[in-house]
Amino acid sequence: KAGVTQTPRYLIKTRGQQVTLSCSPISGHRSVSWYQQTPGQGLQFLFEYFSETQRNKGNFPGRFSGRQFSNSRSEMNVSTLELGDSALYLCASSLDPAGVADTQYFGPGTRLTVL
Amino acid sequence: GESVGLHLPTLSVQEGDNSIINCAYSNSASDYFIWYKQESGKGPQFIIDIRSNMDKRQGQRVTVLLNKTVKHLSLQIAATQPGDSAVYFCARDSGTYKYIFGTGTRLKVLA
């Protein structure tokens, strides 16, 4: 099976711009989570989607948003970019059988640099 | 608040020796724990997991131990190899479709 894929792998943007990142989960996986990884804060949870519904959200401002499509693919959007948004954005997918906590498999991430 | 902490930010081990990476957690409601390995430029890679109804689980060269009494999780790597050099994270589910990650331990394997 193909793993989790994320596009693009690298992005350079300037402050004030917006960005959309894409994630394709492992085939059959219905839960998709997004994380921000920085050297100072580590891996921080952004949000989680299942069946096109956001089930949980981390402590990030409203500039961070996401969605999930009917084929489980997911996108996240960051509007009005700030320098502090520079990070590795990771997507993870899991089967989520009947809501039981399940292994999350990560993609390679999208490296976002905000200038 | 919720947290998953690690005792050491960096661990150096001689090639061939066993490695032990530790993790403490503060919330006892977690039912599921995972260890991940992250190499430079890559996403975290699943190593091994354990549920709260178990104390120990073994994989290939790796063992995870869970001590719920003291809220402690450890990852043991047998016969550490250069390819084991990476950052290791522990993670736990929070019960609300959210996983909380530790800050990571960098494992350095010395030749």
Tab-separated table of C-alpha atoms in Angstrom:
chain	number	residue	atom	x	y	z
A	1	LYS	CA	0.000	0.000	0.000
A	2	ALA	CA	1.188	3.495	-0.697
A	3	GLY	CA	1.925	5.560	2.377
A	4	VAL	CA	0.635	8.965	3.306
A	5	THR	CA	1.547	11.527	0.682
A	6	GLN	CA	1.802	15.252	1.128
A	7	THR	CA	2.134	17.993	-1.441
A	8	PRO	CA	4.003	20.150	-1.933
A	9	ARG	CA	7.096	19.048	-0.057
A	10	TYR	CA	8.549	22.533	0.161
A	11	LEU	CA	6.995	25.979	0.076
A	12	ILE	CA	8.343	29.484	0.427
A	13	LYS	CA	5.860	32.264	1.070
A	14	THR	CA	5.963	35.835	2.309
A	15	ARG	CA	4.166	37.322	5.273
A	16	GLY	CA	0.522	38.045	4.661
A	17	GLN	CA	0.080	35.414	1.981
A	18	GLN	CA	-2.001	32.292	2.366
A	19	VAL	CA	-1.094	28.693	1.702
A	20	THR	CA	-2.900	25.405	1.101
A	21	LEU	CA	-1.299	22.060	1.884
A	22	SER	CA	-2.614	18.726	0.701
A	23	CYS	CA	-2.602	15.261	2.216
A	24	SER	CA	-3.639	11.913	0.773
A	25	PRO	CA	-4.074	9.252	3.456
A	26	ILE	CA	-3.291	5.582	3.190
A	27	SER	CA	-5.985	3.824	1.199
A	28	GLY	CA	-8.832	2.821	3.508
A	29	HIS	CA	-7.848	5.209	6.275
A	30	ARG	CA	-10.633	7.561	7.202
A	31	SER	CA	-9.063	9.697	9.923
A	32	VAL	CA	-6.620	12.431	9.015
A	33	SER	CA	-4.752	14.567	11.538
A	34	TRP	CA	-2.501	17.548	11.019
A	35	TYR	CA	0.466	18.580	13.145
A	36	GLN	CA	2.883	21.475	13.187
A	37	GLN	CA	6.470	20.646	14.052
A	38	THR	CA	8.989	23.289	15.089
A	39	PRO	CA	12.295	22.975	16.945
A	40	GLY	CA	10.982	25.018	19.856
A	41	GLN	CA	7.494	23.546	20.281
A	42	GLY	CA	7.896	20.041	18.941
A	43	LEU	CA	4.897	18.276	17.433
A	44	GLN	CA	1.684	20.145	18.082
A	45	PHE	CA	-1.764	18.953	17.138
A	46	LEU	CA	-3.679	21.181	14.731
A	47	PHE	CA	-6.898	19.275	13.964
A	48	GLU	CA	-8.363	15.898	13.116
A	49	TYR	CA	-10.942	14.963	10.498
A	50	PHE	CA	-13.103	11.932	10.029
A	51	SER	CA	-15.812	11.500	7.407
A	52	GLU	CA	-15.433	15.142	6.362
A	53	THR	CA	-16.059	16.347	9.934
A	54	GLN	CA	-13.592	18.014	12.253
A	55	ARG	CA	-13.665	16.036	15.495
A	56	ASN	CA	-11.017	17.905	17.442
A	57	LYS	CA	-8.964	21.036	17.150
A	58	GLY	CA	-5.744	22.133	18.792
A	59	ASN	CA	-4.876	25.505	20.244
A	60	PHE	CA	-4.122	27.364	17.055
A	61	PRO	CA	-5.625	30.634	15.837
A	62	GLY	CA	-8.450	30.704	13.350
A	63	ARG	CA	-5.973	31.443	10.556
A	64	PHE	CA	-5.390	27.697	10.518
A	65	SER	CA	-8.208	25.744	8.953
A	66	GLY	CA	-8.728	22.444	7.252
A	67	ARG	CA	-11.167	20.234	5.502
A	68	GLN	CA	-11.599	16.665	4.400
A	69	PHE	CA	-13.126	15.427	1.196
A	70	SER	CA	-15.344	12.421	0.620
A	71	ASN	CA	-12.342	10.366	-0.544
A	72	SER	CA	-10.632	11.135	2.820
A	73	ARG	CA	-8.066	13.414	1.236
A	74	SER	CA	-7.485	16.485	3.347
A	75	GLU	CA	-6.254	20.023	2.947
A	76	MET	CA	-5.150	22.580	5.452
A	77	ASN	CA	-5.028	26.300	4.869
A	78	VAL	CA	-3.118	29.008	6.646
A	79	SER	CA	-4.169	32.558	5.922
A	80	THR	CA	-2.279	35.778	6.604
A	81	LEU	CA	1.013	33.999	7.109
A	82	GLU	CA	3.337	35.081	9.897
A	83	LEU	CA	7.040	34.422	10.306
A	84	GLY	CA	6.250	32.092	13.191
A	85	ASP	CA	4.268	29.824	10.885
A	86	SER	CA	7.505	28.542	9.407
A	87	ALA	CA	7.484	24.864	10.290
A	88	LEU	CA	7.183	21.317	9.083
A	89	TYR	CA	3.521	20.469	8.638
A	90	LEU	CA	2.788	16.798	9.059
A	91	CYS	CA	-0.254	14.833	8.100
A	92	ALA	CA	-1.085	11.473	9.667
A	93	SER	CA	-3.790	8.985	8.827
A	94	SER	CA	-5.335	6.094	10.716
A	95	LEU	CA	-8.055	3.500	10.205
A	96	ASP	CA	-10.065	4.625	13.228
A	97	PRO	CA	-12.064	1.421	13.716
A	98	ALA	CA	-15.192	2.364	15.642
A	99	GLY	CA	-13.420	5.331	17.192
A	100	VAL	CA	-10.792	3.228	18.960
A	101	ALA	CA	-7.418	4.916	19.309
A	102	ASP	CA	-5.350	3.591	16.461
A	103	THR	CA	-1.885	3.892	14.989
A	104	GLN	CA	-1.270	7.101	13.097
A	105	TYR	CA	0.980	6.872	10.061
A	106	PHE	CA	2.748	10.017	9.016
A	107	GLY	CA	3.566	11.515	5.673
A	108	PRO	CA	6.930	13.133	4.875
A	109	GLY	CA	5.627	16.597	5.692
A	110	THR	CA	5.543	19.949	3.940
A	111	ARG	CA	8.333	22.324	4.868
A	112	LEU	CA	6.879	25.849	4.921
A	113	THR	CA	9.182	28.835	5.093
A	114	VAL	CA	7.675	32.270	5.605
A	115	LEU	CA	9.889	35.210	4.661
B	1	GLY	CA	-2.257	20.510	31.644
B	2	GLU	CA	-1.674	17.472	29.499
B	3	SER	CA	1.934	16.647	28.786
B	4	VAL	CA	4.217	13.895	27.747
B	5	GLY	CA	7.741	14.514	28.906
B	6	LEU	CA	11.085	12.935	28.231
B	7	HIS	CA	13.905	12.543	30.724
B	8	LEU	CA	16.829	13.193	28.366
B	9	PRO	CA	17.027	15.293	25.231
B	10	THR	CA	20.064	13.390	23.878
B	11	LEU	CA	21.245	9.835	24.389
B	12	SER	CA	24.585	8.551	23.098
B	13	VAL	CA	25.141	4.797	22.895
B	14	GLN	CA	27.916	2.637	21.623
B	15	GLU	CA	27.074	0.561	18.579
B	16	GLY	CA	25.981	-2.901	19.686
B	17	ASP	CA	24.837	-1.767	23.119
B	18	ASN	CA	21.221	-1.605	24.209
B	19	SER	CA	19.417	1.747	24.272
B	20	ILE	CA	16.706	2.774	26.677
B	21	ILE	CA	14.618	5.860	25.972
B	22	ASN	CA	12.207	7.009	28.644
B	23	CYS	CA	8.992	8.945	28.638
B	24	ALA	CA	6.736	10.190	31.430
B	25	TYR	CA	3.117	11.171	31.080
B	26	SER	CA	0.827	13.059	33.382
B	27	ASN	CA	-2.680	11.971	32.400
B	28	SER	CA	-3.732	8.450	33.374
B	29	ALA	CA	-6.737	8.438	31.061
B	30	SER	CA	-4.658	7.387	28.076
B	31	ASP	CA	-5.425	4.026	26.610
B	32	TYR	CA	-2.901	3.865	23.831
B	33	PHE	CA	0.772	4.742	23.530
B	34	ILE	CA	3.036	4.839	20.489
B	35	TRP	CA	6.738	5.218	19.864
B	36	TYR	CA	7.899	6.950	16.701
B	37	LYS	CA	11.305	7.356	15.092
B	38	GLN	CA	12.041	10.446	13.021
B	39	GLU	CA	15.072	10.716	10.800
B	40	SER	CA	16.276	14.013	9.447
B	41	GLY	CA	14.052	15.321	6.672
B	42	LYS	CA	11.407	12.646	7.145
B	43	GLY	CA	8.099	12.262	8.901
B	44	PRO	CA	7.787	10.207	12.101
B	45	GLN	CA	7.863	6.478	11.485
B	46	PHE	CA	5.830	4.080	13.629
B	47	ILE	CA	7.988	1.736	15.711
B	48	ILE	CA	5.776	0.009	18.238
B	49	ASP	CA	2.629	0.598	20.234
B	50	ILE	CA	1.070	-0.622	23.468
B	51	ARG	CA	-2.363	-0.415	25.027
B	52	SER	CA	-2.994	0.276	28.677
B	53	ASN	CA	-4.082	-3.307	29.392
B	54	MET	CA	-0.514	-4.461	28.722
B	55	ASP	CA	2.783	-3.931	30.552
B	56	LYS	CA	5.158	-5.023	27.849
B	57	ARG	CA	5.233	-5.545	24.125
B	58	GLN	CA	8.049	-6.748	21.941
B	59	GLY	CA	8.872	-6.165	18.315
B	60	GLN	CA	11.916	-6.759	16.229
B	61	ARG	CA	14.833	-5.533	18.403
B	62	VAL	CA	12.474	-3.195	20.252
B	63	THR	CA	10.519	-3.551	23.483
B	64	VAL	CA	8.088	-1.112	24.996
B	65	LEU	CA	7.394	-1.161	28.721
B	66	LEU	CA	4.459	0.591	30.312
B	67	ASN	CA	4.298	1.310	34.034
B	68	LYS	CA	0.902	2.787	34.729
B	69	THR	CA	1.559	3.143	38.445
B	70	VAL	CA	4.281	5.735	37.919
B	71	LYS	CA	3.006	6.840	34.498
B	72	HIS	CA	6.183	5.865	32.719
B	73	LEU	CA	6.843	4.480	29.263
B	74	SER	CA	10.158	3.223	27.919
B	75	LEU	CA	11.536	2.036	24.606
B	76	GLN	CA	14.357	-0.458	24.611
B	77	ILE	CA	16.387	-1.028	21.462
B	78	ALA	CA	18.579	-4.097	21.459
B	79	ALA	CA	21.983	-4.163	19.775
B	80	THR	CA	21.765	-0.539	18.652
B	81	GLN	CA	22.900	0.068	15.091
B	82	PRO	CA	24.008	3.224	13.257
B	83	GLY	CA	20.684	3.200	11.411
B	84	ASP	CA	18.927	3.667	14.744
B	85	SER	CA	20.302	7.193	14.995
B	86	ALA	CA	17.262	9.462	14.973
B	87	VAL	CA	14.895	11.382	17.216
B	88	TYR	CA	12.449	9.196	19.114
B	89	PHE	CA	9.044	10.417	20.227
B	90	CYS	CA	6.522	8.901	22.545
B	91	ALA	CA	2.883	9.759	21.977
B	92	ARG	CA	-0.350	9.004	23.748
B	93	ASP	CA	-3.962	9.352	22.800
B	94	SER	CA	-5.913	11.884	24.788
B	95	GLY	CA	-9.231	10.123	24.375
B	96	THR	CA	-10.651	12.783	22.075
B	97	TYR	CA	-9.167	11.908	18.676
B	98	LYS	CA	-6.041	13.783	19.602
B	99	TYR	CA	-2.519	12.522	20.148
B	100	ILE	CA	-0.051	14.281	22.407
B	101	PHE	CA	3.648	13.975	21.628
B	102	GLY	CA	6.688	14.219	23.809
B	103	THR	CA	9.496	16.605	22.962
B	104	GLY	CA	11.713	13.825	21.606
B	105	THR	CA	15.044	12.223	22.467
B	106	ARG	CA	17.907	12.300	20.000
B	107	LEU	CA	19.675	8.967	19.891
B	108	LYS	CA	23.280	9.054	18.703
B	109	VAL	CA	24.982	5.789	17.933
B	110	LEU	CA	28.737	5.884	18.363
B	111	ALA	CA	30.891	3.647	16.181
